[in-house]
Amino acid sequence: MIKKYSLLLYAIALTVMPSAAISVVGSAGELRNIITDYANVSELSLSGTVDATDLFFIAEVLPSLRTLDMRECTIVAYVGNEVGQLTSYGNNAIPQSVFAGTALEEVLLPVAGAIEIGDCAFAGTALKSIEIPANTVAVGQGAFSGCPFLTSVKIGKYKSGGYIFSNCPALSTADVTGATSIGIADFALCTALTNVKGSENLEEIGTEAFNACLSLSNFNFGEKIHAIGESAFAYTALSKVDLSSTSITHIGGWCFAGCAALSSVKLPKTATELGKGAFFDCSSLSTVSLPTDIDTINDYTLKGTSIKGINIPEGVTTIGRLAMAGASQTSTVGLPSSLTYIDDNAMEGMTGLKTIYAASLPEVPQLGSDVWAGVDQASVRLEVNENIASLYEEAAQWQDFDIVPSDPDSGITDPASTPALRACIVGETLIVEATDTIKSLELFNASGALLLRKSIAGTSVQTNISDFNTRIFLVRCILDNGTVATLKLGR
């Protein structure tokens, strides 16, 4: 039977039996006066008031303590002799490093007061799980970092000092339902983390928040999120990323770098910047919808990806250094009329390159050094504006391609047609008309990847194509009379 001892204006000596569980109602600073058999206290429940001296006493002289229940106690301010290298602590504050390295397996935090947890307060402990209650207003840097047995955490809204749960190798489940943000490197190096509950409620994900979470394969990005920091998901096991319903404007540098299993990415139309190396060495990445409002493809952004066809959005003026280097699976690249400069080694090692569409460019873009190093340029078809084809033939690096003059307006403003099919693009709408009833419509990009398939029952159809970041389309229709009609057009 657990006994409760009350200490108000006096101290009562307590003899504790081995492996004792005790409950104490106390006054701040008096805890050491009622617990005398330090070696055998395994469970301790506190109520009343405690201060920093009590918490350091618990941490330093109760070696057998495994469970600490502070739910019913109030932490009051302390001013006095130095304890824990400081002479004062505020109300509701759990001191920095106070329980670091102890054998605590379970801690229940106070449920009243605006609790602040100090830096490294529980770092390296034997905690198996922890719930940070809703009344917690701040959690210090590395507060629960390096806990080798911690398997699950639950957190509410709080201000993060960063690295809160970093390097907890057994942590597999994190419930962040009550949180609005994840701080800098809060879950970095949690290599067993597979389940993040409630992530759809997050508004901000900090720099390196989930960096090197090697087992994290799924993450639900909700509509509320507006910022993702640098390297936030670098070297995770994410297989798909869908940000299309968010209002994010900036994707942090190296955000998804080294995600070897990442195959598909959908980015929001609101994005105006992809940070440097955002998809660096995502070797399985075959599909990505580049935002239409960016003006630069930053350094290393698509390096080492497996995208079959890359169409640079209109408005982009610069392709950065090594931006697409090593993308050996890419067979086609479409360049926008806005492009003015391609930086050093931007397309180095793109050994699968077959065609570059550059017919819309009014001028020959300037180049850095070794832009196509390692590419057999003579075997790559370069479609250019027929009015400036001679300039490409004279320009260093450009002249090494198989240059094919092309009408820059072909298939862009005029409708394309076959005897059975006629199509054109007006704005973001594809309009298709046929001589007979259309049974089905298929839409492909220039590399032959299927973008859309739909059943039709009419001689005409209109389809919105704003979600497809490609300039060249292949349209294939099966008609009721058995005709299979295919045509090519651009926008």
CSV table of N, CA, C and O in Angstrom, one decimal, residues 386-445:
chain,number,residue,atom,x,y,z
A,386,GLU,N,14.5,28.5,-85.9
A,386,GLU,CA,15.1,28.5,-87.2
A,386,GLU,C,15.7,29.8,-87.6
A,386,GLU,O,16.7,29.9,-88.4
A,387,ASN,N,15.3,30.9,-86.9
A,387,ASN,CA,15.8,32.2,-87.2
A,387,ASN,C,17.2,32.5,-86.7
A,387,ASN,O,17.9,33.4,-87.1
A,388,ILE,N,17.6,31.7,-85.7
A,388,ILE,CA,18.9,31.9,-85.0
A,388,ILE,C,19.7,30.6,-85.0
A,388,ILE,O,20.6,30.4,-84.2
A,389,ALA,N,19.3,29.6,-85.9
A,389,ALA,CA,20.0,28.4,-85.9
A,389,ALA,C,21.5,28.6,-86.2
A,389,ALA,O,22.4,27.9,-85.6
A,390,SER,N,21.9,29.5,-87.0
A,390,SER,CA,23.3,29.8,-87.3
A,390,SER,C,24.1,30.2,-86.1
A,390,SER,O,25.3,29.9,-86.0
A,391,LEU,N,23.4,30.9,-85.2
A,391,LEU,CA,24.1,31.4,-84.0
A,391,LEU,C,24.4,30.2,-83.1
A,391,LEU,O,25.5,30.1,-82.4
A,392,TYR,N,23.5,29.2,-83.0
A,392,TYR,CA,23.8,28.0,-82.3
A,392,TYR,C,25.0,27.2,-82.9
A,392,TYR,O,25.9,26.6,-82.2
A,393,GLU,N,25.1,27.2,-84.2
A,393,GLU,CA,26.1,26.5,-84.9
A,393,GLU,C,27.5,27.1,-84.7
A,393,GLU,O,28.5,26.5,-84.9
A,394,GLU,N,27.5,28.4,-84.3
A,394,GLU,CA,28.7,29.1,-84.0
A,394,GLU,C,29.1,29.2,-82.6
A,394,GLU,O,30.2,29.5,-82.2
A,395,ALA,N,28.2,28.8,-81.7
A,395,ALA,CA,28.4,29.0,-80.2
A,395,ALA,C,29.1,27.8,-79.6
A,395,ALA,O,28.7,26.7,-79.8
A,396,ALA,N,30.1,28.1,-78.8
A,396,ALA,CA,30.8,27.0,-78.1
A,396,ALA,C,29.8,26.2,-77.3
A,396,ALA,O,28.9,26.7,-76.7
A,397,GLN,N,30.0,24.9,-77.2
A,397,GLN,CA,29.2,23.9,-76.6
A,397,GLN,C,27.9,23.6,-77.3
A,397,GLN,O,27.6,22.5,-77.6
A,398,TRP,N,27.2,24.7,-77.7
A,398,TRP,CA,25.9,24.4,-78.4
A,398,TRP,C,26.2,23.8,-79.8
A,398,TRP,O,25.4,22.9,-80.2
A,399,GLN,N,27.3,24.2,-80.4
A,399,GLN,CA,27.6,23.7,-81.7
A,399,GLN,C,27.9,22.2,-81.8
A,399,GLN,O,27.9,21.6,-82.9
A,400,ASP,N,28.1,21.6,-80.7
A,400,ASP,CA,28.4,20.2,-80.6
A,400,ASP,C,27.2,19.3,-80.8
A,400,ASP,O,27.3,18.0,-80.9
A,401,PHE,N,26.0,19.8,-80.7
A,401,PHE,CA,24.7,19.1,-80.8
A,401,PHE,C,24.4,18.8,-82.3
A,401,PHE,O,24.9,19.4,-83.2
A,402,ASP,N,23.4,17.9,-82.5
A,402,ASP,CA,22.8,17.7,-83.8
A,402,ASP,C,21.7,18.8,-83.9
A,402,ASP,O,20.6,18.6,-83.4
A,403,ILE,N,22.0,19.9,-84.5
A,403,ILE,CA,21.1,21.1,-84.4
A,403,ILE,C,20.1,21.0,-85.5
A,403,ILE,O,20.4,20.8,-86.7
A,404,VAL,N,18.8,21.1,-85.1
A,404,VAL,CA,17.7,21.0,-86.1
A,404,VAL,C,16.9,22.2,-86.0
A,404,VAL,O,16.2,22.5,-85.0
A,405,PRO,N,16.9,23.1,-87.1
A,405,PRO,CA,16.1,24.3,-87.1
A,405,PRO,C,14.6,23.9,-87.0
A,405,PRO,O,14.1,23.0,-87.6
A,406,SER,N,13.8,24.8,-86.3
A,406,SER,CA,12.4,24.5,-86.1
A,406,SER,C,11.6,25.8,-86.1
A,406,SER,O,12.1,26.8,-85.6
A,407,ASP,N,10.4,25.7,-86.6
A,407,ASP,CA,9.5,26.9,-86.5
A,407,ASP,C,9.1,27.1,-85.0
A,407,ASP,O,8.5,26.2,-84.4
A,408,PRO,N,9.4,28.2,-84.4
A,408,PRO,CA,9.2,28.4,-83.0
A,408,PRO,C,7.7,28.4,-82.7
A,408,PRO,O,7.3,28.2,-81.5
A,409,ASP,N,6.8,28.6,-83.7
A,409,ASP,CA,5.4,28.7,-83.4
A,409,ASP,C,4.7,27.4,-83.7
A,409,ASP,O,3.5,27.3,-83.5
A,410,SER,N,5.4,26.4,-84.2
A,410,SER,CA,4.8,25.2,-84.6
A,410,SER,C,4.2,24.4,-83.5
A,410,SER,O,4.8,24.1,-82.5
A,411,GLY,N,2.9,24.2,-83.6
A,411,GLY,CA,2.2,23.4,-82.6
A,411,GLY,C,2.0,24.1,-81.3
A,411,GLY,O,1.5,23.6,-80.3
A,412,ILE,N,2.2,25.4,-81.3
A,412,ILE,CA,2.0,26.2,-80.0
A,412,ILE,C,0.8,27.1,-80.1
A,412,ILE,O,-0.1,27.1,-79.3
A,413,THR,N,0.7,27.9,-81.2
A,413,THR,CA,-0.5,28.7,-81.3
A,413,THR,C,-1.4,28.2,-82.4
A,413,THR,O,-2.6,28.5,-82.3
A,414,ASP,N,-0.9,27.4,-83.4
A,414,ASP,CA,-1.8,26.9,-84.4
A,414,ASP,C,-2.2,25.5,-84.0
A,414,ASP,O,-1.5,24.7,-83.4
A,415,PRO,N,-3.5,25.1,-84.4
A,415,PRO,CA,-3.9,23.8,-84.0
A,415,PRO,C,-3.2,22.7,-84.8
A,415,PRO,O,-2.8,22.9,-86.0
A,416,ALA,N,-3.0,21.6,-84.2
A,416,ALA,CA,-2.4,20.4,-84.9
A,416,ALA,C,-3.5,19.5,-85.3
A,416,ALA,O,-4.6,19.5,-84.7
A,417,SER,N,-3.3,18.8,-86.4
A,417,SER,CA,-4.4,17.9,-86.8
A,417,SER,C,-3.9,16.7,-87.6
A,417,SER,O,-2.8,16.7,-88.1
A,418,THR,N,-4.8,15.7,-87.7
A,418,THR,CA,-4.6,14.5,-88.5
A,418,THR,C,-5.9,14.5,-89.3
A,418,THR,O,-6.9,15.2,-89.0
A,419,PRO,N,-6.1,13.6,-90.3
A,419,PRO,CA,-7.3,13.5,-91.0
A,419,PRO,C,-8.5,13.2,-90.1
A,419,PRO,O,-9.6,13.6,-90.4
A,420,ALA,N,-8.3,12.6,-88.9
A,420,ALA,CA,-9.4,12.2,-88.1
A,420,ALA,C,-9.5,13.1,-86.8
A,420,ALA,O,-10.5,13.0,-86.1
A,421,LEU,N,-8.4,13.9,-86.5
A,421,LEU,CA,-8.4,14.5,-85.2
A,421,LEU,C,-7.8,15.9,-85.4
A,421,LEU,O,-6.9,16.2,-86.2
A,422,ARG,N,-8.3,16.8,-84.6
A,422,ARG,CA,-7.8,18.2,-84.6
A,422,ARG,C,-7.7,18.6,-83.1
A,422,ARG,O,-8.6,18.4,-82.3
A,423,ALA,N,-6.6,19.3,-82.7
A,423,ALA,CA,-6.5,19.7,-81.4
A,423,ALA,C,-5.7,21.0,-81.3
A,423,ALA,O,-4.9,21.3,-82.2
A,424,CYS,N,-5.9,21.8,-80.2
A,424,CYS,CA,-5.2,23.0,-79.9
A,424,CYS,C,-5.2,23.2,-78.4
A,424,CYS,O,-6.0,22.7,-77.7
A,425,ILE,N,-4.3,24.1,-78.0
A,425,ILE,CA,-4.2,24.5,-76.6
A,425,ILE,C,-4.5,26.0,-76.5
A,425,ILE,O,-3.9,26.8,-77.1
A,426,VAL,N,-5.5,26.3,-75.7
A,426,VAL,CA,-5.9,27.7,-75.4
A,426,VAL,C,-5.7,27.9,-73.9
A,426,VAL,O,-6.4,27.4,-73.1
A,427,GLY,N,-4.7,28.7,-73.6
A,427,GLY,CA,-4.4,28.9,-72.2
A,427,GLY,C,-3.9,27.6,-71.5
A,427,GLY,O,-2.9,27.0,-71.9
A,428,GLU,N,-4.7,27.1,-70.5
A,428,GLU,CA,-4.4,25.9,-69.9
A,428,GLU,C,-5.4,24.8,-70.2
A,428,GLU,O,-5.6,23.8,-69.5
A,429,THR,N,-6.1,25.0,-71.4
A,429,THR,CA,-7.1,24.0,-71.8
A,429,THR,C,-6.7,23.4,-73.1
A,429,THR,O,-6.4,24.0,-74.1
A,430,LEU,N,-6.7,22.0,-73.1
A,430,LEU,CA,-6.5,21.3,-74.4
A,430,LEU,C,-7.9,21.0,-75.0
A,430,LEU,O,-8.8,20.5,-74.3
A,431,ILE,N,-8.1,21.4,-76.2
A,431,ILE,CA,-9.3,21.2,-77.0
A,431,ILE,C,-9.1,20.2,-78.1
A,431,ILE,O,-8.2,20.4,-78.9
A,432,VAL,N,-9.9,19.1,-78.1
A,432,VAL,CA,-9.7,18.0,-79.1
A,432,VAL,C,-11.1,17.9,-79.8
A,432,VAL,O,-12.1,17.8,-79.1
A,433,GLU,N,-11.0,17.8,-81.1
A,433,GLU,CA,-12.2,17.6,-81.9
A,433,GLU,C,-11.9,16.4,-82.9
A,433,GLU,O,-10.8,16.3,-83.4
A,434,ALA,N,-12.9,15.6,-83.1
A,434,ALA,CA,-12.7,14.4,-84.0
A,434,ALA,C,-13.8,14.3,-85.0
A,434,ALA,O,-14.9,14.9,-84.9
A,435,THR,N,-13.5,13.5,-86.1
A,435,THR,CA,-14.5,13.3,-87.1
A,435,THR,C,-15.6,12.3,-86.7
A,435,THR,O,-16.6,12.2,-87.3
A,436,ASP,N,-15.3,11.5,-85.6
A,436,ASP,CA,-16.3,10.6,-85.1
A,436,ASP,C,-16.3,10.6,-83.6
A,436,ASP,O,-15.5,11.4,-83.0
A,437,THR,N,-17.2,9.9,-83.0
A,437,THR,CA,-17.2,9.9,-81.5
A,437,THR,C,-15.9,9.4,-80.9
A,437,THR,O,-15.4,8.4,-81.3
A,438,ILE,N,-15.4,10.1,-79.9
A,438,ILE,CA,-14.2,9.7,-79.3
A,438,ILE,C,-14.5,8.8,-78.1
A,438,ILE,O,-15.3,9.1,-77.2
A,439,LYS,N,-14.0,7.6,-78.1
A,439,LYS,CA,-14.2,6.6,-77.1
A,439,LYS,C,-13.3,6.9,-75.9
A,439,LYS,O,-13.7,6.8,-74.7
A,440,SER,N,-12.0,7.2,-76.2
A,440,SER,CA,-11.0,7.4,-75.1
A,440,SER,C,-10.0,8.4,-75.5
A,440,SER,O,-9.6,8.5,-76.7
A,441,LEU,N,-9.4,9.1,-74.5
A,441,LEU,CA,-8.4,10.1,-74.8
A,441,LEU,C,-7.2,9.8,-73.9
A,441,LEU,O,-7.3,9.5,-72.7
A,442,GLU,N,-6.0,9.7,-74.5
A,442,GLU,CA,-4.8,9.5,-73.7
A,442,GLU,C,-3.8,10.7,-74.0
A,442,GLU,O,-3.7,11.1,-75.1
A,443,LEU,N,-3.1,11.1,-72.9
A,443,LEU,CA,-2.2,12.3,-73.1
A,443,LEU,C,-0.9,11.9,-72.5
A,443,LEU,O,-0.8,11.3,-71.4
A,444,PHE,N,0.2,12.1,-73.3
A,444,PHE,CA,1.6,11.7,-73.0
A,444,PHE,C,2.5,12.9,-73.0
A,444,PHE,O,2.2,13.9,-73.8
A,445,ASN,N,3.6,12.9,-72.3
A,445,ASN,CA,4.6,13.9,-72.5
A,445,ASN,C,5.5,13.5,-73.6
A,445,ASN,O,5.4,12.4,-74.2
